[in-house]
Every structure is written in C-alpha cells, then in structure tokens.
mmCIF file of C-alpha atoms and ligand atoms in Angstrom:
data_model
loop_
_atom_site.group_PDB
_atom_site.id
_atom_site.type_symbol
_atom_site.label_atom_id
_atom_site.label_comp_id
_atom_site.label_asym_id
_atom_site.label_seq_id
_atom_site.Cartn_x
_atom_site.Cartn_y
_atom_site.Cartn_z
ATOM 1 C CA MET A 1 79.478 128.344 134.338
ATOM 2 C CA LYS A 2 82.356 130.985 132.962
ATOM 3 C CA LYS A 3 82.762 130.478 129.463
ATOM 4 C CA ILE A 4 85.652 128.859 127.610
ATOM 5 C CA LYS A 5 88.110 131.227 125.703
ATOM 6 C CA ALA A 6 88.285 129.494 122.190
ATOM 7 C CA ALA A 7 89.945 130.353 119.181
ATOM 8 C CA VAL A 8 88.780 129.331 115.668
ATOM 9 C CA LEU A 9 91.647 128.334 113.231
ATOM 10 C CA GLY A 10 90.472 128.665 109.520
ATOM 11 C CA ALA A 11 87.853 131.068 110.593
ATOM 12 C CA THR A 12 87.076 132.609 106.882
ATOM 13 C CA GLY A 13 86.379 129.406 105.276
ATOM 14 C CA ILE A 14 82.923 127.767 104.642
ATOM 15 C CA VAL A 15 83.307 125.366 107.582
ATOM 16 C CA GLY A 16 85.356 127.842 109.494
ATOM 17 C CA GLN A 17 81.958 129.932 108.958
ATOM 18 C CA ARG A 18 79.913 127.418 110.500
ATOM 19 C CA LEU A 19 82.125 127.161 113.823
ATOM 20 C CA VAL A 20 81.477 130.952 114.119
ATOM 21 C CA GLY A 21 77.932 131.021 113.757
ATOM 22 C CA ILE A 22 77.871 128.232 116.280
ATOM 23 C CA LEU A 23 80.331 129.315 119.074
ATOM 24 C CA ALA A 24 78.665 132.870 118.856
ATOM 25 C CA ALA A 25 75.643 131.365 120.553
ATOM 26 C CA HIS A 26 76.943 128.861 122.362
ATOM 27 C CA PRO A 27 76.180 128.394 126.140
ATOM 28 C CA TRP A 28 80.045 126.883 127.272
ATOM 29 C CA PHE A 29 82.087 128.583 124.683
ATOM 30 C CA GLU A 30 82.859 132.054 123.559
ATOM 31 C CA ILE A 31 85.400 133.219 121.100
ATOM 32 C CA GLU A 32 88.679 134.915 121.841
ATOM 33 C CA ALA A 33 90.545 134.690 118.502
ATOM 34 C CA LEU A 34 89.594 134.349 114.975
ATOM 35 C CA CYS A 35 92.512 133.307 112.581
ATOM 36 C CA ALA A 36 93.370 132.133 108.929
ATOM 37 C CA SER A 37 95.846 132.984 106.258
ATOM 38 C CA ALA A 38 98.322 135.425 105.758
ATOM 39 C CA GLU A 39 95.820 136.835 103.395
ATOM 40 C CA SER A 40 93.141 137.401 105.748
ATOM 41 C CA ALA A 41 95.005 138.453 108.472
ATOM 42 C CA GLY A 42 95.005 141.871 109.723
ATOM 43 C CA LEU A 43 91.490 142.265 108.184
ATOM 44 C CA ARG A 44 88.313 142.910 110.062
ATOM 45 C CA TYR A 45 86.701 139.482 110.295
ATOM 46 C CA ALA A 46 83.882 141.334 108.261
ATOM 47 C CA GLU A 47 86.118 142.385 105.415
ATOM 48 C CA ALA A 48 87.727 139.118 105.506
ATOM 49 C CA VAL A 49 84.751 136.921 104.469
ATOM 50 C CA ARG A 50 82.744 140.010 102.396
ATOM 51 C CA GLY A 51 81.353 138.332 99.384
ATOM 52 C CA ARG A 52 81.813 134.595 100.618
ATOM 53 C CA TRP A 53 79.480 134.707 103.797
ATOM 54 C CA ARG A 54 77.946 131.620 103.185
ATOM 55 C CA ALA A 55 76.623 130.541 106.827
ATOM 56 C CA PRO A 56 73.046 131.111 107.496
ATOM 57 C CA GLY A 57 71.768 134.671 108.630
ATOM 58 C CA ASP A 58 74.349 137.508 109.017
ATOM 59 C CA ILE A 59 77.821 137.815 110.864
ATOM 60 C CA PRO A 60 77.592 137.704 114.333
ATOM 61 C CA PRO A 61 77.851 141.463 115.705
ATOM 62 C CA GLY A 62 80.849 140.152 118.101
ATOM 63 C CA ALA A 63 82.688 138.485 115.020
ATOM 64 C CA ALA A 64 82.319 140.886 112.514
ATOM 65 C CA GLY A 65 84.574 143.543 113.993
ATOM 66 C CA MET A 66 87.497 141.207 115.197
ATOM 67 C CA VAL A 67 90.888 141.630 113.586
ATOM 68 C CA VAL A 68 91.734 138.371 111.913
ATOM 69 C CA GLN A 69 95.007 136.698 113.051
ATOM 70 C CA PRO A 70 97.234 134.529 111.716
ATOM 71 C CA CYS A 71 97.682 131.041 113.326
ATOM 72 C CA LEU A 72 99.905 131.486 116.053
ATOM 73 C CA PRO A 73 99.771 129.371 118.923
ATOM 74 C CA ASP A 74 100.693 132.488 121.654
ATOM 75 C CA ILE A 75 97.256 133.387 121.248
ATOM 76 C CA GLY A 76 96.940 131.903 125.025
ATOM 77 C CA VAL A 77 93.375 130.016 124.799
ATOM 78 C CA ARG A 78 93.212 126.529 126.043
ATOM 79 C CA LEU A 79 90.650 125.625 123.235
ATOM 80 C CA ALA A 80 90.914 125.634 119.415
ATOM 81 C CA PHE A 81 88.609 124.864 116.956
ATOM 82 C CA SER A 82 90.132 123.978 113.507
ATOM 83 C CA ALA A 83 88.563 124.415 110.010
ATOM 84 C CA LEU A 84 92.304 124.758 108.341
ATOM 85 C CA GLU A 85 92.556 123.472 104.930
ATOM 86 C CA ALA A 86 94.482 120.114 105.123
ATOM 87 C CA GLY A 87 98.196 120.518 104.745
ATOM 88 C CA PRO A 88 98.824 123.567 106.513
ATOM 89 C CA ALA A 89 96.459 122.189 109.328
ATOM 90 C CA GLY A 90 98.854 119.635 110.608
ATOM 91 C CA PRO A 91 102.035 121.596 111.892
ATOM 92 C CA ILE A 92 99.757 124.589 113.014
ATOM 93 C CA GLU A 93 97.519 121.980 114.716
ATOM 94 C CA GLU A 94 100.678 120.718 116.380
ATOM 95 C CA SER A 95 102.109 124.195 117.537
ATOM 96 C CA PHE A 96 98.645 124.881 119.275
ATOM 97 C CA ALA A 97 98.525 121.482 121.037
ATOM 98 C CA ARG A 98 102.541 122.018 122.227
ATOM 99 C CA ALA A 99 101.211 125.241 123.527
ATOM 100 C CA GLY A 100 98.900 123.423 125.856
ATOM 101 C CA CYS A 101 95.416 123.947 123.708
ATOM 102 C CA LEU A 102 93.042 121.649 122.859
ATOM 103 C CA VAL A 103 92.571 121.365 119.284
ATOM 104 C CA CYS A 104 89.391 119.915 118.058
ATOM 105 C CA THR A 105 89.646 119.550 114.197
ATOM 106 C CA ASN A 106 88.029 119.235 110.868
ATOM 107 C CA ALA A 107 90.956 118.830 108.788
ATOM 108 C CA ARG A 108 92.273 115.025 107.794
ATOM 109 C CA ASP A 109 95.790 115.553 109.111
ATOM 110 C CA HIS A 110 95.893 113.941 111.978
ATOM 111 C CA ARG A 111 92.312 111.705 111.924
ATOM 112 C CA MET A 112 94.248 108.213 111.463
ATOM 113 C CA SER A 113 97.061 108.765 114.088
ATOM 114 C CA ALA A 114 97.144 105.853 116.389
ATOM 115 C CA ASP A 115 96.992 108.407 119.647
ATOM 116 C CA VAL A 116 94.363 110.945 117.944
ATOM 117 C CA PRO A 117 90.533 109.815 118.778
ATOM 118 C CA LEU A 118 88.737 109.976 116.062
ATOM 119 C CA LEU A 119 85.914 111.359 118.025
ATOM 120 C CA VAL A 120 82.002 110.712 117.434
ATOM 121 C CA PRO A 121 80.576 111.199 120.663
ATOM 122 C CA GLU A 122 77.848 108.803 120.128
ATOM 123 C CA VAL A 123 79.676 106.227 118.945
ATOM 124 C CA ASN A 124 83.473 105.862 120.467
ATOM 125 C CA ALA A 125 83.267 108.656 123.563
ATOM 126 C CA ASP A 126 85.893 106.293 125.341
ATOM 127 C CA HIS A 127 88.197 107.108 122.701
ATOM 128 C CA ILE A 128 89.031 110.775 124.011
ATOM 129 C CA GLU A 129 91.229 109.165 126.471
ATOM 130 C CA SER A 130 94.017 108.573 124.185
ATOM 131 C CA VAL A 131 94.293 112.399 124.120
ATOM 132 C CA ARG A 132 96.411 112.010 127.447
ATOM 133 C CA ARG A 133 99.255 109.733 125.462
ATOM 134 C CA GLN A 134 99.829 112.129 122.822
ATOM 135 C CA GLY A 135 102.511 113.961 124.922
ATOM 136 C CA TYR A 136 101.605 117.377 124.230
ATOM 137 C CA GLY A 137 100.771 117.623 128.278
ATOM 138 C CA SER A 138 97.172 119.790 128.606
ATOM 139 C CA GLY A 139 96.873 120.194 125.150
ATOM 140 C CA GLY A 140 95.933 117.625 122.362
ATOM 141 C CA ILE A 141 94.212 117.053 119.404
ATOM 142 C CA ILE A 142 91.026 115.550 118.867
ATOM 143 C CA ALA A 143 89.616 114.649 115.210
ATOM 144 C CA ASN A 144 86.221 114.342 114.012
ATOM 145 C CA PRO A 145 85.896 112.353 110.679
ATOM 146 C CA ASN A 146 84.934 112.911 106.888
ATOM 147 C CA CYS A 147 81.755 114.504 106.735
ATOM 148 C CA ALA A 148 80.223 111.335 104.693
ATOM 149 C CA THR A 149 81.896 108.729 107.479
ATOM 150 C CA ALA A 150 80.280 110.865 110.130
ATOM 151 C CA GLY A 151 76.743 110.136 108.830
ATOM 152 C CA LEU A 152 78.019 106.180 108.154
ATOM 153 C CA VAL A 153 79.465 105.614 111.329
ATOM 154 C CA LEU A 154 76.257 106.958 113.348
ATOM 155 C CA ALA A 155 73.812 104.993 110.953
ATOM 156 C CA LEU A 156 76.213 101.868 111.656
ATOM 157 C CA ALA A 157 76.986 102.164 115.243
ATOM 158 C CA PRO A 158 73.442 100.627 116.605
ATOM 159 C CA LEU A 159 73.618 97.822 113.549
ATOM 160 C CA HIS A 160 77.355 97.200 114.532
ATOM 161 C CA LYS A 161 76.536 96.748 118.279
ATOM 162 C CA ALA A 162 72.902 94.736 117.791
ATOM 163 C CA PHE A 163 73.696 92.729 114.620
ATOM 164 C CA GLY A 164 77.652 92.830 113.994
ATOM 165 C CA VAL A 165 78.459 94.488 110.866
ATOM 166 C CA ARG A 166 80.209 92.139 108.342
ATOM 167 C CA ARG A 167 80.626 94.357 105.450
ATOM 168 C CA VAL A 168 79.112 97.275 103.837
ATOM 169 C CA PHE A 169 78.735 98.824 100.271
ATOM 170 C CA VAL A 170 78.226 102.569 100.147
ATOM 171 C CA ALA A 171 77.430 105.168 97.476
ATOM 172 C CA THR A 172 77.886 109.105 98.026
ATOM 173 C CA MET A 173 76.032 111.726 96.183
ATOM 174 C CA GLN A 174 77.722 114.778 98.234
ATOM 175 C CA ALA A 175 76.838 118.609 98.051
ATOM 176 C CA LEU A 176 79.102 121.098 96.533
ATOM 177 C CA SER A 177 79.566 123.038 99.937
ATOM 178 C CA GLY A 178 81.809 119.878 100.848
ATOM 179 C CA ALA A 179 84.610 121.057 98.652
ATOM 180 C CA GLY A 180 85.116 124.180 100.377
ATOM 181 C CA TYR A 181 84.587 127.697 98.723
ATOM 182 C CA PRO A 182 84.439 128.793 95.994
ATOM 183 C CA GLY A 183 85.024 124.770 95.563
ATOM 184 C CA VAL A 184 83.912 123.123 92.175
ATOM 185 C CA PRO A 185 83.798 125.818 89.046
ATOM 186 C CA ALA A 186 80.032 126.005 88.085
ATOM 187 C CA LEU A 187 80.579 125.169 84.630
ATOM 188 C CA ASP A 188 81.825 121.550 86.007
ATOM 189 C CA ALA A 189 78.997 121.593 88.815
ATOM 190 C CA VAL A 190 75.629 122.672 87.386
ATOM 191 C CA GLY A 191 73.314 120.258 85.944
ATOM 192 C CA ASN A 192 76.034 117.438 86.434
ATOM 193 C CA ILE A 193 77.394 114.722 88.634
ATOM 194 C CA ILE A 194 81.082 114.329 88.917
ATOM 195 C CA PRO A 195 81.928 110.324 89.789
ATOM 196 C CA LEU A 196 85.578 111.468 91.298
ATOM 197 C CA ILE A 197 86.404 113.099 94.967
ATOM 198 C CA PRO A 198 89.747 112.631 95.331
ATOM 199 C CA GLY A 199 91.083 110.939 98.725
ATOM 200 C CA GLU A 200 87.229 110.518 99.482
ATOM 201 C CA GLU A 201 86.667 106.733 98.771
ATOM 202 C CA GLU A 202 89.990 105.793 100.811
ATOM 203 C CA LYS A 203 88.829 107.762 103.983
ATOM 204 C CA ILE A 204 84.935 106.349 103.904
ATOM 205 C CA GLU A 205 86.811 103.205 103.601
ATOM 206 C CA SER A 206 89.123 103.262 106.518
ATOM 207 C CA GLU A 207 87.924 105.910 109.175
ATOM 208 C CA PRO A 208 84.578 103.826 110.230
ATOM 209 C CA LEU A 209 87.137 100.811 111.022
ATOM 210 C CA LYS A 210 88.890 103.437 113.496
ATOM 211 C CA ILE A 211 85.497 104.859 114.850
ATOM 212 C CA LEU A 212 83.724 101.569 115.602
ATOM 213 C CA GLY A 213 86.838 99.653 116.786
ATOM 214 C CA ASP A 214 88.120 98.974 120.471
ATOM 215 C CA GLY A 215 90.241 101.744 120.606
ATOM 216 C CA THR A 216 93.284 99.939 119.643
ATOM 217 C CA ARG A 217 92.181 97.424 117.030
ATOM 218 C CA PRO A 218 90.232 98.813 114.268
ATOM 219 C CA ALA A 219 86.490 97.169 113.590
ATOM 220 C CA GLY A 220 86.793 93.602 111.328
ATOM 221 C CA PHE A 221 84.610 94.431 108.663
ATOM 222 C CA ARG A 222 84.901 95.679 105.296
ATOM 223 C CA VAL A 223 83.923 99.108 103.607
ATOM 224 C CA SER A 224 83.635 99.520 99.706
ATOM 225 C CA ALA A 225 82.886 103.125 99.163
ATOM 226 C CA SER A 226 82.120 105.021 95.756
ATOM 227 C CA CYS A 227 81.917 108.489 95.938
ATOM 228 C CA HIS A 228 80.264 111.101 93.461
ATOM 229 C CA ARG A 229 79.976 115.128 93.441
ATOM 230 C CA ALA A 230 76.242 116.243 93.004
ATOM 231 C CA ALA A 231 74.917 119.706 92.510
ATOM 232 C CA SER A 232 73.384 119.914 95.872
ATOM 233 C CA LEU A 233 74.313 122.517 97.740
ATOM 234 C CA GLU A 234 74.579 121.092 101.946
ATOM 235 C CA GLY A 235 73.660 117.204 102.726
ATOM 236 C CA HIS A 236 75.826 114.167 101.567
ATOM 237 C CA LEU A 237 73.652 111.665 100.626
ATOM 238 C CA LEU A 238 74.228 108.125 101.191
ATOM 239 C CA SER A 239 73.217 105.089 99.803
ATOM 240 C CA ALA A 240 74.054 101.775 102.149
ATOM 241 C CA ALA A 241 73.634 98.001 102.012
ATOM 242 C CA VAL A 242 74.809 96.299 105.388
ATOM 243 C CA GLU A 243 75.937 92.227 105.850
ATOM 244 C CA PHE A 244 75.253 91.479 109.119
ATOM 245 C CA GLU A 245 77.481 88.711 111.433
ATOM 246 C CA ARG A 246 74.038 87.870 112.915
ATOM 247 C CA GLY A 247 70.501 87.822 110.707
ATOM 248 C CA ALA A 248 68.236 90.993 111.231
ATOM 249 C CA SER A 249 64.947 92.192 109.566
ATOM 250 C CA CYS A 250 64.508 95.884 108.479
ATOM 251 C CA GLN A 251 62.083 96.362 111.243
ATOM 252 C CA ALA A 252 65.147 95.126 113.602
ATOM 253 C CA VAL A 253 67.483 97.484 111.383
ATOM 254 C CA ALA A 254 64.911 100.828 111.957
ATOM 255 C CA ALA A 255 63.753 100.006 115.837
ATOM 256 C CA ALA A 256 67.478 100.113 116.418
ATOM 257 C CA MET A 257 68.214 103.002 114.770
ATOM 258 C CA SER A 258 65.419 104.792 116.103
ATOM 259 C CA SER A 259 66.009 103.973 119.873
ATOM 260 C CA PHE A 260 69.721 105.339 119.132
ATOM 261 C CA ALA A 261 70.343 107.652 122.110
ATOM 262 C CA PRO A 262 73.550 106.975 123.905
ATOM 263 C CA LEU A 263 74.130 110.671 125.059
ATOM 264 C CA ARG A 264 70.900 111.355 126.431
ATOM 265 C CA ASP A 265 71.717 111.701 129.647
ATOM 266 C CA LEU A 266 75.199 113.770 129.654
ATOM 267 C CA GLY A 267 73.444 117.303 129.007
ATOM 268 C CA LEU A 268 75.867 117.976 126.051
ATOM 269 C CA PRO A 269 74.546 121.478 124.038
ATOM 270 C CA GLY A 270 75.131 120.410 120.562
ATOM 271 C CA ALA A 271 73.596 116.577 121.394
ATOM 272 C CA PRO A 272 70.680 116.159 119.681
ATOM 273 C CA ALA A 273 68.197 113.866 122.085
ATOM 274 C CA PHE A 274 68.095 111.387 118.823
ATOM 275 C CA PRO A 275 71.129 111.596 116.665
ATOM 276 C CA LEU A 276 69.084 109.417 113.816
ATOM 277 C CA PHE A 277 65.826 110.140 112.599
ATOM 278 C CA VAL A 278 64.142 107.027 110.755
ATOM 279 C CA HIS A 279 61.730 109.316 108.095
ATOM 280 C CA PRO A 280 58.636 107.149 107.305
ATOM 281 C CA ASP A 281 58.164 108.528 104.100
ATOM 282 C CA GLY A 282 59.271 106.417 100.599
ATOM 283 C CA ASP A 283 60.791 109.478 98.919
ATOM 284 C CA ARG A 284 63.231 110.855 102.033
ATOM 285 C CA PRO A 285 65.545 111.860 102.884
ATOM 286 C CA GLN A 286 66.573 114.992 100.341
ATOM 287 C CA PRO A 287 69.179 117.357 101.080
ATOM 288 C CA CYS A 288 66.840 120.228 100.289
ATOM 289 C CA ARG A 289 64.207 119.158 103.280
ATOM 290 C CA ASP A 290 66.492 116.865 105.581
ATOM 291 C CA ALA A 291 69.700 118.717 105.873
ATOM 292 C CA GLY A 292 68.670 121.258 108.395
ATOM 293 C CA ARG A 293 67.272 118.497 110.914
ATOM 294 C CA GLY A 294 68.640 118.991 114.594
ATOM 295 C CA ASP A 295 69.961 122.197 113.638
ATOM 296 C CA GLY A 296 72.097 119.875 111.420
ATOM 297 C CA MET A 297 72.754 117.557 114.047
ATOM 298 C CA THR A 298 70.340 114.863 113.341
ATOM 299 C CA VAL A 299 71.216 112.078 110.305
ATOM 300 C CA THR A 300 67.876 111.349 108.533
ATOM 301 C CA VAL A 301 67.886 107.839 107.441
ATOM 302 C CA GLY A 302 65.298 106.308 104.964
ATOM 303 C CA ARG A 303 64.191 103.649 102.522
ATOM 304 C CA ILE A 304 65.317 100.631 104.842
ATOM 305 C CA ARG A 305 64.450 97.634 102.891
ATOM 306 C CA PRO A 306 66.024 94.306 102.317
ATOM 307 C CA ASP A 307 68.622 93.763 99.712
ATOM 308 C CA ARG A 308 69.147 90.789 97.087
ATOM 309 C CA LEU A 309 72.832 90.866 97.671
ATOM 310 C CA PHE A 310 73.498 92.325 101.590
ATOM 311 C CA ASP A 311 71.076 91.719 104.191
ATOM 312 C CA CYS A 312 69.607 95.343 104.278
ATOM 313 C CA ARG A 313 69.958 98.672 102.338
ATOM 314 C CA PHE A 314 68.760 102.441 103.105
ATOM 315 C CA THR A 315 69.681 105.974 102.487
ATOM 316 C CA ALA A 316 71.051 108.583 104.895
ATOM 317 C CA LEU A 317 71.508 112.198 104.569
ATOM 318 C CA VAL A 318 74.184 113.906 106.735
ATOM 319 C CA ASN A 319 74.795 117.512 106.760
ATOM 320 C CA ASN A 320 78.370 117.700 105.931
ATOM 321 C CA LEU A 321 79.156 121.521 107.316
ATOM 322 C CA VAL A 322 77.306 120.757 110.957
ATOM 323 C CA ARG A 323 77.290 117.127 111.906
ATOM 324 C CA GLY A 324 80.072 116.271 109.307
ATOM 325 C CA ALA A 325 82.182 119.354 110.361
ATOM 326 C CA ALA A 326 81.643 122.181 112.322
ATOM 327 C CA GLY A 327 78.987 120.719 114.802
ATOM 328 C CA ALA A 328 80.852 117.623 115.120
ATOM 329 C CA ALA A 329 84.081 119.732 116.608
ATOM 330 C CA VAL A 330 82.062 121.458 118.936
ATOM 331 C CA LEU A 331 80.320 118.700 119.872
ATOM 332 C CA ASN A 332 83.655 116.932 120.506
ATOM 333 C CA ALA A 333 84.955 120.001 122.653
ATOM 334 C CA GLU A 334 81.635 119.570 124.633
ATOM 335 C CA LEU A 335 82.070 116.125 125.458
ATOM 336 C CA ALA A 336 85.951 116.692 126.551
ATOM 337 C CA VAL A 337 84.298 119.613 129.128
ATOM 338 C CA ARG A 338 82.315 116.617 130.313
ATOM 339 C CA ARG A 339 85.280 114.614 131.008
ATOM 340 C CA GLY A 340 87.610 117.071 132.740
ATOM 341 C CA TYR A 341 89.882 118.103 129.827
ATOM 342 C CA LEU A 342 89.305 121.854 130.323
ATOM 343 C CA SER A 343 89.026 122.276 134.028
HETATM 344 P P1 LIG B 401 87.726 126.296 102.842
HETATM 345 O O1 LIG B 401 86.202 127.026 102.487
HETATM 346 O O2 LIG B 401 88.514 126.178 101.769
HETATM 347 O O3 LIG B 401 88.754 126.961 104.313
HETATM 348 C C1 LIG B 401 89.761 126.961 104.304
HETATM 349 C C2 LIG B 401 90.191 127.840 105.590
HETATM 350 O O4 LIG B 401 91.604 127.670 105.586
HETATM 351 C C3 LIG B 401 90.095 129.381 105.510
HETATM 352 O O5 LIG B 401 90.078 130.014 106.443
HETATM 353 C C4 LIG B 401 91.776 129.769 104.764
HETATM 354 O O6 LIG B 401 92.162 131.128 105.093
HETATM 355 C C5 LIG B 401 92.097 128.984 105.404
HETATM 356 N N1 LIG B 401 93.954 128.613 105.375
HETATM 357 C C6 LIG B 401 94.221 128.111 104.252
HETATM 358 N N2 LIG B 401 95.465 127.751 104.136
HETATM 359 C C7 LIG B 401 96.170 128.292 105.214
HETATM 360 C C8 LIG B 401 97.333 128.928 105.736
HETATM 361 N N3 LIG B 401 98.509 128.386 105.178
HETATM 362 N N4 LIG B 401 97.553 129.086 107.075
HETATM 363 C C9 LIG B 401 96.132 129.622 107.621
HETATM 364 N N5 LIG B 401 95.130 129.276 107.173
HETATM 365 C C10 LIG B 401 94.739 128.849 106.441
HETATM 366 O O7 LIG B 401 87.681 125.037 103.359
HETATM 367 P P2 LIG B 401 86.489 124.016 104.172
HETATM 368 O O8 LIG B 401 85.357 123.407 103.204
HETATM 369 O O9 LIG B 401 86.163 125.383 105.152
HETATM 370 O O10 LIG B 401 87.095 122.815 104.987
HETATM 371 C C11 LIG B 401 87.894 123.530 105.901
HETATM 372 C C12 LIG B 401 88.363 121.995 106.739
HETATM 373 O O11 LIG B 401 87.503 121.388 107.132
HETATM 374 C C13 LIG B 401 89.549 121.346 105.478
HETATM 375 O O12 LIG B 401 90.052 120.608 105.918
HETATM 376 C C14 LIG B 401 88.560 120.198 104.961
HETATM 377 O O13 LIG B 401 88.593 118.988 104.311
HETATM 378 C C15 LIG B 401 87.138 120.280 106.280
HETATM 379 N N6 LIG B 401 86.051 119.587 106.052
HETATM 380 C C16 LIG B 401 85.286 120.231 105.202
HETATM 381 C C17 LIG B 401 84.062 119.822 105.416
HETATM 382 C C18 LIG B 401 82.898 120.401 103.932
HETATM 383 O O14 LIG B 401 81.786 120.328 103.997
HETATM 384 N N7 LIG B 401 83.479 121.521 103.482
HETATM 385 C C19 LIG B 401 83.774 118.892 106.112
HETATM 386 C C20 LIG B 401 84.303 118.151 106.775
HETATM 387 C C21 LIG B 401 85.783 118.512 106.833
HETATM 388 P P3 LIG B 401 91.698 132.216 104.109
HETATM 389 O O15 LIG B 401 90.494 132.216 103.803
HETATM 390 O O16 LIG B 401 92.450 133.545 104.560
HETATM 391 O O17 LIG B 401 92.902 131.998 103.017
#
C-alpha cells in the first residue's frame, strides 16, 4: 500500500511530538508537513523543539531537518493530525477540512459538535459515518476524547453492553504531561496534588455519554468526576465506582473487560489485540509501571472489588499522551482508511 501523506498540526507540542514519533514508524502514513505557530514556523523541526523534546528516543531523522510550516491548508494533504492548542485549533482545523482534508484532532474545540464523531474505535466505530454530514465534501473532522475520558470509556464500554451502566463516580489523579509543555510550574507540582484542572470534570461528565450513545442521542447514565493534578509524569489514574442496571459480580466485570476485543479482526496497526488488561496484582495499576503497556494503547485495570454504595469499583490507568491523545488520533485515522474515507 502506498503511504498516505499527512500533516501534523501543533507538531512542536508534547502531543505533537508523540505524533511525530508514531508516524515516523507507521506502515500506512508518512509525514509530509510539520506545522505549528508563527513562533516555530521557518525553523528546522530540531531547532523548534530544542530543549523541549519529550518523546521517547531521539527526534526521528526524517523529521529533524524538516522546516516547520504555518498551519495553512494549502499544503495539499488529504490527512492531518491536530495537536493544536484549544482555541486556535477550532478555525485552523475547519480551514483544513474545507480544503478537503480529513483532520484527526486531539483538541476539544469540535468534540461536542453534533456531526463530529467523538471516536474511540473499539467503542463507537460506527459514529464515524457522521463525518459525511459535516458538509466538507471529502474533508472532515474526527475528534478523540479527553485523555481521562479515553480510559474511562474503554473500561465502561464492555460493562455498559453487558450490564447497563446507571451511574459512575470517578476520581482522577492526572499526570503533569496532561497540561502540555512546560505545563504546571515546578513549585506548584513537586510533592503536591492540585484538586483542580479547569474544565476537566465537565469533559469527563459529558464526553462518555456522547461516545456511548447511539450516534444521535447520548447515553442515559450519569457521571460525577473529581479531577486532580498529581506529580506523576505520564499516565492518568482513575478510581471509578459504577452502578449497573442489571446486577453484576466483580468476576463478571473482570471477565467482560478481559475478553473485550472488538477490533481484533480489523488489522489496524495501532490497535492492541486487547485494549483492556486486568492486572492480577493488588497494587496495580501504577503510572510508572503500567503507562507503557501495549505501547501506551492498552488501559490497565486493577483492584476490581465490590462497593458499598455502587455495585463495583476499580482503578484504571490510561496513557494520556498515547491512548488519550496521539495514538488515539492515529487509530481514528486507521479506522477511517479501513472505512474508505481516504481512498
Ligand atoms: P502543548 O505542548 O502546549 O502544544 C501546543 C501546540 O499548539 C504547539 O505545537 C504550539 O506551537 C501549537 N500552537 C499554539 N498556538 C498556536 C497557534 N495560534 N497557531 C498554530 N499553532 C499553535 O500542548 P499539548 O499538551 O501537546 O496538547 C495539544 C492539544 O492536545 C491540546 O488541544 C490539548 O488539549 C490536547 N490534548 C492533550 C493531552 C495531553 O495529555 N497533553 C491529551 C489529550 C488531548 P508552538 O510550539 O509553535 O507554540
């Protein structure tokens, strides 16, 4: 298969760097353009990220010498990955879609728009069809959810299908990398936990309902979220309690999660065979030990146990930069290719 040329918008940020790393080794896509703000435009990529390269390994050699471009849609690519800051992301992504480009975005700007699929391929692959209703012709916008939402919906999806979710309480401990780079000042972060991430609780309380809805109406359950910024580097930890419509034992919950493998036969390069791993050890998951599971695409779940107020509680760990961001956008693009959107 001839590789599809793609642009990375916001290529210099912490998520953009992950996109560059994943795309440099991708079997279907290749980087045609790296784009960022006016401050970075005109610099070679290696210069633009000098002193702030935070992705694993070195800058891919093919990207290091590329000249960073402004985010203008005349690049002529059919596919763009956006890791733009919220705000500028909105109009820039629309301009690329109008130019016939399929934009797979991490930014929040379009997530809750009616015809923008808020896509997690294992959970709501059919929602991708709404791209055709956006009015951009061959272009369009596909969003992946908030990084903590991504972990929560993957854990909830097999449970909602098997037992019906009635209500969820979730408390998060979210890594510093979730705030971008340079992010939270060291004097606020080190040895500390901050019980506020502006706007985050609203996203975690609304996005799962759109994702687990039927594509037109949101799911009917309720979510209460309490979010905290913790001094871990990568991987958001979620402590969730769930009440079901139909009773379920903790063994049944663990079995539903462990056997969840909806993309197994699709051959998408970025999809782990099993998106959920139920860890048998009582002190897992932990950000330091579990954020890299499945190259960052597998959500680790542990401590599944009965709850005195709800039916069941568990802890989940999602890699915010990969499953919650760069890897999610790439997986969405892979699904789009499989469904014929880029042919
Ligand atoms: P970041 O490190 O602050 O990077 C922001 C990127 O946006 C940089 O490449 C920056 O370019 C570019 N940018 C900012 N203003 C711009 C403008 N006016 N025009 C063009 N480019 C502009 O942020 P991040 O953490 O990578 O997050 C990127 C996006 O992903 C955000 O929308 C965020 O909400 C979302 N997200 C982040 C995470 C996470 O865990 N960090 C997870 C899920 C989703 P310069 O370097 O040139 O300024």
